[in-house]
mmCIF file of C-alpha atoms in Angstrom:
data_model
loop_
_atom_site.group_PDB
_atom_site.id
_atom_site.type_symbol
_atom_site.label_atom_id
_atom_site.label_comp_id
_atom_site.label_asym_id
_atom_site.label_seq_id
_atom_site.Cartn_x
_atom_site.Cartn_y
_atom_site.Cartn_z
ATOM 1 C CA UNK A 1 -189.677 -111.160 58.521
ATOM 2 C CA UNK A 2 -187.072 -108.392 58.626
ATOM 3 C CA UNK A 3 -188.092 -106.461 55.504
ATOM 4 C CA UNK A 4 -184.840 -104.491 55.441
ATOM 5 C CA UNK A 5 -182.778 -107.645 55.212
ATOM 6 C CA UNK A 6 -185.127 -109.131 52.648
ATOM 7 C CA UNK A 7 -184.715 -106.094 50.447
ATOM 8 C CA UNK A 8 -180.953 -106.110 50.893
ATOM 9 C CA UNK A 9 -180.630 -109.686 49.608
ATOM 10 C CA UNK A 10 -183.037 -109.002 46.750
ATOM 11 C CA UNK A 11 -185.143 -112.183 46.905
ATOM 12 C CA UNK A 12 -187.171 -113.751 49.665
ATOM 13 C CA UNK A 13 -185.759 -117.233 49.059
ATOM 14 C CA UNK A 14 -182.150 -116.083 49.172
ATOM 15 C CA UNK A 15 -182.863 -113.985 52.253
ATOM 16 C CA UNK A 16 -184.341 -116.964 54.061
ATOM 17 C CA UNK A 17 -181.372 -119.107 53.119
ATOM 18 C CA UNK A 18 -178.881 -116.474 54.230
ATOM 19 C CA UNK A 19 -180.678 -115.808 57.492
ATOM 20 C CA UNK A 20 -180.944 -119.489 58.291
ATOM 21 C CA UNK A 21 -177.261 -119.924 57.529
ATOM 22 C CA UNK A 22 -176.268 -116.926 59.631
ATOM 23 C CA UNK A 23 -177.973 -118.093 62.808
ATOM 24 C CA UNK A 24 -177.190 -121.791 62.414
ATOM 25 C CA UNK A 25 -180.745 -123.002 61.870
ATOM 26 C CA UNK A 26 -179.904 -124.501 58.505
ATOM 27 C CA UNK A 27 -177.714 -127.180 60.075
ATOM 28 C CA UNK A 28 -180.802 -128.685 61.701
ATOM 29 C CA UNK A 29 -182.952 -128.640 58.564
ATOM 30 C CA UNK A 30 -184.001 -131.821 56.820
ATOM 31 C CA UNK A 31 -183.381 -132.344 53.124
ATOM 32 C CA UNK A 32 -187.046 -131.610 52.513
ATOM 33 C CA UNK A 33 -186.723 -128.288 54.315
ATOM 34 C CA UNK A 34 -183.500 -127.403 52.524
ATOM 35 C CA UNK A 35 -184.851 -128.186 49.067
ATOM 36 C CA UNK A 36 -186.948 -125.042 48.360
ATOM 37 C CA UNK A 37 -184.100 -122.844 49.567
ATOM 38 C CA UNK A 38 -181.626 -124.788 47.434
ATOM 39 C CA UNK A 39 -183.917 -124.432 44.407
ATOM 40 C CA UNK A 40 -183.950 -120.690 44.960
ATOM 41 C CA UNK A 41 -180.148 -120.737 44.912
ATOM 42 C CA UNK A 42 -180.206 -122.841 41.741
ATOM 43 C CA UNK A 43 -176.586 -123.986 41.742
ATOM 44 C CA UNK A 44 -173.869 -125.513 43.898
ATOM 45 C CA UNK A 45 -170.129 -125.962 43.373
ATOM 46 C CA UNK A 46 -168.195 -128.976 44.640
ATOM 47 C CA UNK A 47 -164.433 -129.423 44.765
ATOM 48 C CA UNK A 48 -163.801 -133.170 44.728
ATOM 49 C CA UNK A 49 -160.615 -135.196 45.023
ATOM 50 C CA UNK A 50 -162.187 -138.008 42.995
ATOM 51 C CA UNK A 51 -163.369 -138.057 39.394
ATOM 52 C CA UNK A 52 -166.426 -139.927 40.591
ATOM 53 C CA UNK A 53 -167.973 -136.522 41.232
ATOM 54 C CA UNK A 54 -169.136 -136.677 37.612
ATOM 55 C CA UNK A 55 -171.488 -139.551 38.427
ATOM 56 C CA UNK A 56 -172.661 -137.744 41.556
ATOM 57 C CA UNK A 57 -173.402 -134.638 39.500
ATOM 58 C CA UNK A 58 -175.680 -136.520 37.123
ATOM 59 C CA UNK A 59 -177.474 -138.376 39.924
ATOM 60 C CA UNK A 60 -177.963 -135.250 42.049
ATOM 61 C CA UNK A 61 -179.404 -133.214 39.183
ATOM 62 C CA UNK A 62 -181.796 -136.052 38.376
ATOM 63 C CA UNK A 63 -182.929 -136.219 42.005
ATOM 64 C CA UNK A 64 -183.180 -132.426 42.376
ATOM 65 C CA UNK A 65 -184.093 -130.811 39.031
ATOM 66 C CA UNK A 66 -183.373 -127.120 38.869
ATOM 67 C CA UNK A 67 -180.174 -127.250 40.930
ATOM 68 C CA UNK A 68 -177.037 -127.189 38.797
ATOM 69 C CA UNK A 69 -174.236 -129.123 40.487
ATOM 70 C CA UNK A 70 -170.859 -128.034 39.166
ATOM 71 C CA UNK A 71 -168.289 -130.628 40.154
ATOM 72 C CA UNK A 72 -164.555 -130.048 39.789
ATOM 73 C CA UNK A 73 -162.156 -133.000 39.947
ATOM 74 C CA UNK A 74 -159.168 -131.570 41.847
ATOM 75 C CA UNK A 75 -156.626 -133.561 43.830
ATOM 76 C CA UNK A 76 -156.496 -132.964 47.565
ATOM 77 C CA UNK A 77 -153.083 -131.318 47.284
ATOM 78 C CA UNK A 78 -154.351 -128.941 44.589
ATOM 79 C CA UNK A 79 -157.570 -128.278 46.493
ATOM 80 C CA UNK A 80 -155.693 -127.211 49.593
ATOM 81 C CA UNK A 81 -153.523 -124.810 47.609
ATOM 82 C CA UNK A 82 -156.503 -123.417 45.704
ATOM 83 C CA UNK A 83 -158.715 -122.961 48.763
ATOM 84 C CA UNK A 84 -155.940 -121.152 50.624
ATOM 85 C CA UNK A 85 -155.276 -118.878 47.648
ATOM 86 C CA UNK A 86 -158.974 -118.127 47.226
ATOM 87 C CA UNK A 87 -159.338 -117.352 50.922
ATOM 88 C CA UNK A 88 -156.384 -114.993 50.772
ATOM 89 C CA UNK A 89 -158.042 -113.256 47.826
ATOM 90 C CA UNK A 90 -161.312 -112.997 49.751
ATOM 91 C CA UNK A 91 -163.324 -115.307 47.491
ATOM 92 C CA UNK A 92 -165.046 -118.639 48.056
ATOM 93 C CA UNK A 93 -165.709 -120.428 44.785
ATOM 94 C CA UNK A 94 -166.535 -123.821 46.312
ATOM 95 C CA UNK A 95 -169.617 -124.562 48.381
ATOM 96 C CA UNK A 96 -168.718 -128.175 49.230
ATOM 97 C CA UNK A 97 -165.258 -129.600 49.763
ATOM 98 C CA UNK A 98 -164.785 -133.348 49.240
ATOM 99 C CA UNK A 99 -161.200 -134.090 50.139
ATOM 100 C CA UNK A 100 -158.714 -136.448 51.777
ATOM 101 C CA UNK A 101 -155.226 -135.617 53.135
ATOM 102 C CA UNK A 102 -156.709 -134.854 56.550
ATOM 103 C CA UNK A 103 -153.314 -134.242 58.235
ATOM 104 C CA UNK A 104 -153.048 -131.055 56.161
ATOM 105 C CA UNK A 105 -156.757 -130.232 55.939
ATOM 106 C CA UNK A 106 -157.167 -129.899 59.703
ATOM 107 C CA UNK A 107 -154.456 -127.294 60.385
ATOM 108 C CA UNK A 108 -154.552 -125.451 57.064
ATOM 109 C CA UNK A 109 -158.269 -125.407 56.194
ATOM 110 C CA UNK A 110 -160.338 -126.185 59.282
ATOM 111 C CA UNK A 111 -158.338 -124.431 61.990
ATOM 112 C CA UNK A 112 -157.848 -121.380 59.780
ATOM 113 C CA UNK A 113 -161.593 -121.074 59.201
ATOM 114 C CA UNK A 114 -161.569 -121.756 55.462
ATOM 115 C CA UNK A 115 -163.913 -124.741 55.809
ATOM 116 C CA UNK A 116 -166.465 -125.693 58.426
ATOM 117 C CA UNK A 117 -167.996 -129.033 59.512
ATOM 118 C CA UNK A 118 -171.505 -130.193 58.719
ATOM 119 C CA UNK A 119 -173.265 -133.444 59.581
ATOM 120 C CA UNK A 120 -176.712 -133.964 58.025
ATOM 121 C CA UNK A 121 -179.159 -134.588 60.883
ATOM 122 C CA UNK A 122 -180.683 -137.506 58.971
ATOM 123 C CA UNK A 123 -177.525 -139.614 59.381
ATOM 124 C CA UNK A 124 -176.109 -138.230 62.629
ATOM 125 C CA UNK A 125 -177.185 -141.273 64.631
ATOM 126 C CA UNK A 126 -175.849 -143.685 61.981
ATOM 127 C CA UNK A 127 -172.280 -142.462 61.673
ATOM 128 C CA UNK A 128 -169.931 -143.298 64.562
ATOM 129 C CA UNK A 129 -168.705 -140.225 66.403
ATOM 130 C CA UNK A 130 -165.110 -140.871 65.355
ATOM 131 C CA UNK A 131 -166.209 -140.220 61.763
ATOM 132 C CA UNK A 132 -168.166 -137.045 62.571
ATOM 133 C CA UNK A 133 -165.539 -135.008 64.377
ATOM 134 C CA UNK A 134 -163.676 -132.856 63.640
ATOM 135 C CA UNK A 135 -165.038 -133.360 60.104
ATOM 136 C CA UNK A 136 -167.546 -135.750 58.557
ATOM 137 C CA UNK A 137 -166.018 -138.817 56.908
ATOM 138 C CA UNK A 138 -168.198 -140.197 54.127
ATOM 139 C CA UNK A 139 -166.018 -143.285 53.665
ATOM 140 C CA UNK A 140 -162.590 -144.693 54.325
ATOM 141 C CA UNK A 141 -160.227 -144.750 51.363
ATOM 142 C CA UNK A 142 -156.834 -146.400 50.907
ATOM 143 C CA UNK A 143 -153.350 -146.301 49.504
ATOM 144 C CA UNK A 144 -152.158 -149.894 49.567
ATOM 145 C CA UNK A 145 -149.889 -152.327 47.772
ATOM 146 C CA UNK A 146 -151.675 -153.894 44.795
ATOM 147 C CA UNK A 147 -150.607 -156.677 42.445
ATOM 148 C CA UNK A 148 -151.753 -158.349 39.232
ATOM 149 C CA UNK A 149 -153.996 -161.225 40.254
ATOM 150 C CA UNK A 150 -154.100 -162.764 36.752
ATOM 151 C CA UNK A 151 -150.322 -163.156 36.739
ATOM 152 C CA UNK A 152 -150.263 -164.259 40.375
ATOM 153 C CA UNK A 153 -153.319 -166.497 40.873
ATOM 154 C CA UNK A 154 -151.954 -167.968 44.109
ATOM 155 C CA UNK A 155 -151.689 -164.604 45.842
ATOM 156 C CA UNK A 156 -149.386 -161.620 46.106
ATOM 157 C CA UNK A 157 -145.829 -162.162 44.833
ATOM 158 C CA UNK A 158 -144.434 -160.580 48.014
ATOM 159 C CA UNK A 159 -145.168 -161.212 51.681
ATOM 160 C CA UNK A 160 -143.294 -158.282 53.247
ATOM 161 C CA UNK A 161 -142.861 -154.621 52.421
ATOM 162 C CA UNK A 162 -139.145 -155.291 52.660
ATOM 163 C CA UNK A 163 -139.394 -157.530 49.584
ATOM 164 C CA UNK A 164 -139.780 -154.319 47.600
ATOM 165 C CA UNK A 165 -136.158 -153.459 48.414
ATOM 166 C CA UNK A 166 -134.792 -156.731 46.956
ATOM 167 C CA UNK A 167 -132.926 -156.784 43.650
ATOM 168 C CA UNK A 168 -135.710 -158.735 41.937
ATOM 169 C CA UNK A 169 -138.035 -155.754 42.433
ATOM 170 C CA UNK A 170 -135.580 -153.115 41.238
ATOM 171 C CA UNK A 171 -137.435 -150.624 38.994
ATOM 172 C CA UNK A 172 -140.580 -152.758 39.341
ATOM 173 C CA UNK A 173 -142.342 -150.932 42.186
ATOM 174 C CA UNK A 174 -144.577 -148.055 41.094
ATOM 175 C CA UNK A 175 -146.237 -145.263 43.033
ATOM 176 C CA UNK A 176 -147.397 -141.694 42.572
ATOM 177 C CA UNK A 177 -144.752 -139.153 43.529
ATOM 178 C CA UNK A 178 -145.394 -138.434 47.241
ATOM 179 C CA UNK A 179 -144.380 -134.815 46.687
ATOM 180 C CA UNK A 180 -147.214 -134.409 44.177
ATOM 181 C CA UNK A 181 -150.013 -136.220 46.009
ATOM 182 C CA UNK A 182 -150.510 -135.870 49.735
ATOM 183 C CA UNK A 183 -152.077 -139.295 50.291
ATOM 184 C CA UNK A 184 -148.870 -140.953 49.136
ATOM 185 C CA UNK A 185 -146.800 -138.718 51.410
ATOM 186 C CA UNK A 186 -149.120 -139.776 54.236
ATOM 187 C CA UNK A 187 -148.317 -143.386 53.320
ATOM 188 C CA UNK A 188 -144.568 -142.774 53.534
ATOM 189 C CA UNK A 189 -145.067 -140.892 56.801
ATOM 190 C CA UNK A 190 -147.048 -143.752 58.307
ATOM 191 C CA UNK A 191 -144.259 -146.178 57.436
ATOM 192 C CA UNK A 192 -141.914 -144.022 59.516
ATOM 193 C CA UNK A 193 -144.409 -143.723 62.358
ATOM 194 C CA UNK A 194 -144.594 -147.540 62.361
ATOM 195 C CA UNK A 195 -140.822 -147.960 62.543
ATOM 196 C CA UNK A 196 -140.997 -150.502 65.358
ATOM 197 C CA UNK A 197 -143.214 -152.712 63.204
ATOM 198 C CA UNK A 198 -140.955 -152.158 60.220
ATOM 199 C CA UNK A 199 -137.912 -153.197 62.264
ATOM 200 C CA UNK A 200 -139.645 -156.378 63.397
ATOM 201 C CA UNK A 201 -140.748 -157.140 59.829
ATOM 202 C CA UNK A 202 -137.159 -156.709 58.651
ATOM 203 C CA UNK A 203 -135.866 -159.162 61.236
ATOM 204 C CA UNK A 204 -138.582 -161.661 60.280
ATOM 205 C CA UNK A 205 -137.778 -161.300 56.579
ATOM 206 C CA UNK A 206 -133.992 -161.371 56.722
ATOM 207 C CA UNK A 207 -133.308 -163.209 59.983
ATOM 208 C CA UNK A 208 -131.238 -160.451 61.546
ATOM 209 C CA UNK A 209 -131.703 -157.089 63.205
ATOM 210 C CA UNK A 210 -131.851 -154.104 60.905
ATOM 211 C CA UNK A 211 -128.754 -151.932 60.407
ATOM 212 C CA UNK A 212 -129.857 -148.328 59.995
ATOM 213 C CA UNK A 213 -126.775 -147.142 58.069
ATOM 214 C CA UNK A 214 -127.415 -143.496 58.884
ATOM 215 C CA UNK A 215 -131.208 -143.602 58.807
ATOM 216 C CA UNK A 216 -133.022 -142.342 61.890
ATOM 217 C CA UNK A 217 -135.228 -145.441 62.170
ATOM 218 C CA UNK A 218 -136.439 -148.500 60.297
ATOM 219 C CA UNK A 219 -139.165 -146.592 58.473
ATOM 220 C CA UNK A 220 -136.737 -144.064 57.061
ATOM 221 C CA UNK A 221 -134.373 -146.906 56.174
ATOM 222 C CA UNK A 222 -137.143 -148.588 54.187
ATOM 223 C CA UNK A 223 -137.883 -145.405 52.238
ATOM 224 C CA UNK A 224 -134.187 -144.901 51.498
ATOM 225 C CA UNK A 225 -133.824 -148.503 50.343
ATOM 226 C CA UNK A 226 -136.993 -148.290 48.232
ATOM 227 C CA UNK A 227 -135.699 -145.242 46.375
ATOM 228 C CA UNK A 228 -132.254 -146.795 46.086
ATOM 229 C CA UNK A 229 -134.003 -149.752 44.415
ATOM 230 C CA UNK A 230 -135.263 -147.402 41.691
ATOM 231 C CA UNK A 231 -138.911 -147.082 42.677
ATOM 232 C CA UNK A 232 -140.786 -145.674 39.676
ATOM 233 C CA UNK A 233 -142.651 -142.437 40.399
ATOM 234 C CA UNK A 234 -145.590 -141.450 38.190
ATOM 235 C CA UNK A 235 -148.028 -138.561 38.164
ATOM 236 C CA UNK A 236 -151.359 -140.306 38.701
ATOM 237 C CA UNK A 237 -152.985 -143.309 40.296
ATOM 238 C CA UNK A 238 -154.312 -144.330 36.866
ATOM 239 C CA UNK A 239 -150.712 -144.680 35.698
ATOM 240 C CA UNK A 240 -150.008 -147.071 38.555
ATOM 241 C CA UNK A 241 -153.157 -149.080 37.868
ATOM 242 C CA UNK A 242 -152.416 -149.511 34.170
ATOM 243 C CA UNK A 243 -148.810 -150.539 34.748
ATOM 244 C CA UNK A 244 -149.655 -153.051 37.469
ATOM 245 C CA UNK A 245 -153.064 -154.294 36.467
ATOM 246 C CA UNK A 246 -153.160 -154.873 32.719
ATOM 247 C CA UNK A 247 -153.980 -158.515 31.988
ATOM 248 C CA UNK A 248 -151.533 -160.464 29.809
ATOM 249 C CA UNK A 249 -148.255 -159.444 31.455
ATOM 250 C CA UNK A 250 -145.819 -162.251 32.245
ATOM 251 C CA UNK A 251 -143.973 -160.452 35.009
ATOM 252 C CA UNK A 252 -145.929 -157.327 35.989
ATOM 253 C CA UNK A 253 -144.726 -154.745 38.457
ATOM 254 C CA UNK A 254 -146.358 -154.089 41.808
ATOM 255 C CA UNK A 255 -147.492 -150.728 43.112
ATOM 256 C CA UNK A 256 -149.198 -148.574 45.698
ATOM 257 C CA UNK A 257 -152.637 -147.396 44.625
ATOM 258 C CA UNK A 258 -156.265 -147.305 45.771
ATOM 259 C CA UNK A 259 -157.900 -150.605 46.698
ATOM 260 C CA UNK A 260 -161.199 -149.297 45.354
ATOM 261 C CA UNK A 261 -159.742 -149.037 41.834
ATOM 262 C CA UNK A 262 -160.519 -152.744 41.512
ATOM 263 C CA UNK A 263 -163.967 -151.466 40.527
ATOM 264 C CA UNK A 264 -162.511 -150.706 37.080
ATOM 265 C CA UNK A 265 -160.948 -154.138 36.516
ATOM 266 C CA UNK A 266 -163.579 -155.346 34.086
ATOM 267 C CA UNK A 267 -163.917 -152.095 32.149
ATOM 268 C CA UNK A 268 -160.172 -151.476 31.850
ATOM 269 C CA UNK A 269 -158.910 -155.028 31.422
ATOM 270 C CA UNK A 270 -157.082 -155.003 34.739
ATOM 271 C CA UNK A 271 -156.588 -157.655 37.391
ATOM 272 C CA UNK A 272 -155.798 -155.466 40.405
ATOM 273 C CA UNK A 273 -155.932 -157.058 43.847
ATOM 274 C CA UNK A 274 -154.788 -155.916 47.270
ATOM 275 C CA UNK A 275 -151.766 -157.595 48.884
ATOM 276 C CA UNK A 276 -153.547 -157.800 52.216
ATOM 277 C CA UNK A 277 -151.234 -160.476 53.657
ATOM 278 C CA UNK A 278 -148.093 -158.345 53.329
ATOM 279 C CA UNK A 279 -146.432 -157.532 56.657
ATOM 280 C CA UNK A 280 -146.389 -155.383 58.613
ATOM 281 C CA UNK A 281 -149.202 -153.824 56.540
ATOM 282 C CA UNK A 282 -150.051 -153.276 52.875
ATOM 283 C CA UNK A 283 -150.505 -149.521 53.316
ATOM 284 C CA UNK A 284 -152.897 -147.048 54.887
ATOM 285 C CA UNK A 285 -156.609 -146.450 55.300
ATOM 286 C CA UNK A 286 -157.836 -142.912 55.838
ATOM 287 C CA UNK A 287 -161.016 -140.808 55.807
ATOM 288 C CA UNK A 288 -162.518 -139.122 52.768
ATOM 289 C CA UNK A 289 -164.206 -136.093 54.252
ATOM 290 C CA UNK A 290 -167.020 -133.716 53.399
ATOM 291 C CA UNK A 291 -167.120 -130.119 54.587
ATOM 292 C CA UNK A 292 -168.708 -126.783 53.796
ATOM 293 C CA UNK A 293 -166.935 -123.664 52.734
ATOM 294 C CA UNK A 294 -167.004 -121.282 55.679
ATOM 295 C CA UNK A 295 -168.815 -118.807 53.420
ATOM 296 C CA UNK A 296 -170.733 -120.803 50.815
ATOM 297 C CA UNK A 297 -172.572 -118.885 48.127
ATOM 298 C CA UNK A 298 -175.240 -121.601 48.107
ATOM 299 C CA UNK A 299 -175.533 -122.788 51.725
ATOM 300 C CA UNK A 300 -178.785 -124.729 51.367
ATOM 301 C CA UNK A 301 -177.726 -126.541 48.198
ATOM 302 C CA UNK A 302 -174.340 -127.262 49.758
ATOM 303 C CA UNK A 303 -175.969 -129.041 52.689
ATOM 304 C CA UNK A 304 -178.283 -130.878 50.338
ATOM 305 C CA UNK A 305 -175.284 -132.197 48.380
ATOM 306 C CA UNK A 306 -173.603 -133.495 51.533
ATOM 307 C CA UNK A 307 -176.842 -135.162 52.598
ATOM 308 C CA UNK A 308 -177.070 -136.750 49.133
ATOM 309 C CA UNK A 309 -173.464 -137.984 49.255
ATOM 310 C CA UNK A 310 -174.160 -139.750 52.548
ATOM 311 C CA UNK A 311 -176.669 -142.023 50.823
ATOM 312 C CA UNK A 312 -180.411 -142.509 50.958
ATOM 313 C CA UNK A 313 -182.549 -144.950 52.939
ATOM 314 C CA UNK A 314 -182.049 -147.948 50.652
ATOM 315 C CA UNK A 315 -179.828 -150.844 51.717
ATOM 316 C CA UNK A 316 -176.735 -149.716 49.814
ATOM 317 C CA UNK A 317 -177.296 -145.960 49.900
ATOM 318 C CA UNK A 318 -178.833 -145.330 46.494
ATOM 319 C CA UNK A 319 -177.497 -143.142 43.669
ATOM 320 C CA UNK A 320 -175.664 -140.638 45.887
ATOM 321 C CA UNK A 321 -173.508 -143.335 47.397
ATOM 322 C CA UNK A 322 -173.418 -145.705 44.405
ATOM 323 C CA UNK A 323 -170.064 -144.471 43.003
ATOM 324 C CA UNK A 324 -168.478 -145.194 46.393
ATOM 325 C CA UNK A 325 -170.248 -148.409 47.339
ATOM 326 C CA UNK A 326 -167.500 -150.515 45.790
ATOM 327 C CA UNK A 327 -165.007 -153.083 47.018
ATOM 328 C CA UNK A 328 -162.158 -151.180 48.634
ATOM 329 C CA UNK A 329 -164.144 -148.219 49.906
ATOM 330 C CA UNK A 330 -165.593 -148.520 53.398
ATOM 331 C CA UNK A 331 -168.734 -146.448 53.928
ATOM 332 C CA UNK A 332 -168.911 -144.921 57.404
ATOM 333 C CA UNK A 333 -172.665 -145.320 57.876
ATOM 334 C CA UNK A 334 -173.219 -148.139 60.340
ATOM 335 C CA UNK A 335 -176.564 -149.139 58.794
ATOM 336 C CA UNK A 336 -175.122 -149.874 55.339
ATOM 337 C CA UNK A 337 -173.559 -153.337 55.016
ATOM 338 C CA UNK A 338 -169.983 -153.646 53.732
ATOM 339 C CA UNK A 339 -169.523 -154.352 50.042
ATOM 340 C CA UNK A 340 -169.578 -158.159 49.649
ATOM 341 C CA UNK A 341 -166.504 -158.291 47.395
ATOM 342 C CA UNK A 342 -164.205 -156.412 49.770
ATOM 343 C CA UNK A 343 -161.932 -157.711 52.486
ATOM 344 C CA UNK A 344 -163.985 -157.154 55.666
ATOM 345 C CA UNK A 345 -162.799 -154.059 57.477
ATOM 346 C CA UNK A 346 -161.901 -156.026 60.614
ATOM 347 C CA UNK A 347 -159.665 -158.271 58.449
ATOM 348 C CA UNK A 348 -158.137 -155.475 56.406
ATOM 349 C CA UNK A 349 -154.513 -155.135 57.491
ATOM 350 C CA UNK A 350 -153.857 -151.554 56.398
ATOM 351 C CA UNK A 351 -152.769 -149.072 59.052
ATOM 352 C CA UNK A 352 -155.317 -146.460 60.124
ATOM 353 C CA UNK A 353 -153.640 -143.096 60.146
ATOM 354 C CA UNK A 354 -153.849 -140.632 63.033
ATOM 355 C CA UNK A 355 -153.995 -137.278 61.199
ATOM 356 C CA UNK A 356 -152.621 -135.273 64.110
ATOM 357 C CA UNK A 357 -149.690 -137.632 64.550
ATOM 358 C CA UNK A 358 -149.042 -137.719 60.816
ATOM 359 C CA UNK A 359 -148.874 -133.942 60.756
ATOM 360 C CA UNK A 360 -146.032 -133.863 63.296
ATOM 361 C CA UNK A 361 -143.411 -135.355 60.935
ATOM 362 C CA UNK A 362 -145.014 -135.106 57.496
ATOM 363 C CA UNK A 363 -142.910 -132.163 56.336
ATOM 364 C CA UNK A 364 -139.764 -133.884 57.549
ATOM 365 C CA UNK A 365 -140.562 -136.997 55.511
ATOM 366 C CA UNK A 366 -141.270 -134.817 52.491
ATOM 367 C CA UNK A 367 -137.816 -133.285 52.887
ATOM 368 C CA UNK A 368 -136.280 -136.765 53.107
ATOM 369 C CA UNK A 369 -137.987 -137.866 49.894
ATOM 370 C CA UNK A 370 -136.873 -134.679 48.156
ATOM 371 C CA UNK A 371 -133.247 -135.587 48.899
ATOM 372 C CA UNK A 372 -133.761 -139.100 47.484
ATOM 373 C CA UNK A 373 -135.275 -138.109 44.135
#
């Protein structure tokens, strides 16, 4: 042991953790090897884009007594802004970053060195490579068109995205403001990237070729028509869910939200269901990623949290994965079976986003939406 370094860090456990982190050895450690170092650290801070971090916090502290997990529920858009501001100030308050909005995360957090990838060795051979690089995806999440199944027992009340521009749906389509939440801006961007499919869907729906009327393409035309049809913008996904899903409505609205929010149907008195048959697609599916701060204060505990969030060796991933093993979330581990109540992934019609491609026109679509509000 380098006694000078040990003295400098003040405690043998913290020195070992820091040394292991500095030379990369910690990335290869098992959870069992990380645990004593994490217990020496005693705490870990997680920025999470989902409120489900509260359940993770309780489960993690039960599994690993003596390590205080401090979870902060912060939207991806807010996380990105906060992490950039903290980096500029020379501080790193988060150890673990749990975030979506990958088209912005890659250029603004990963490529700038604010966050760094980590894949627990225990699951490296059970997560397809496409979900390990450039950052680890824990699951696939969604922003898709949802309807009230109780009011529409025979299926979705629309069969095309273009239905949402008809008079009968004026002021009855709800979504979170895309300028407030990046996932919804990614949805609008994907619609533009899929303009050829949108043009074909228009012709199928209306029996004639689309007239762009000044729009650059069919995707932009759809967005313009949607806003012209008085789409209702709200501040949170919960607002969408309540408006669309509450049981007892005679003529409920329809809206874009998370497929996985069906998990709250029973508790909240909702009847949310995905409009999977809508053409050309009901929305988007995208990765929810886990990463380390580039300079975590608690590097061992941070890795232990990511290992925990990837699930244990039980069939459905145990307590670390339990909040996310729900219909509408698609776990990336190949050895965990899909949730039985979900549309199978190979039958799920949502578009898979390409983060790099999304990033090329995302700002432009944001500017378009700004002019429409």
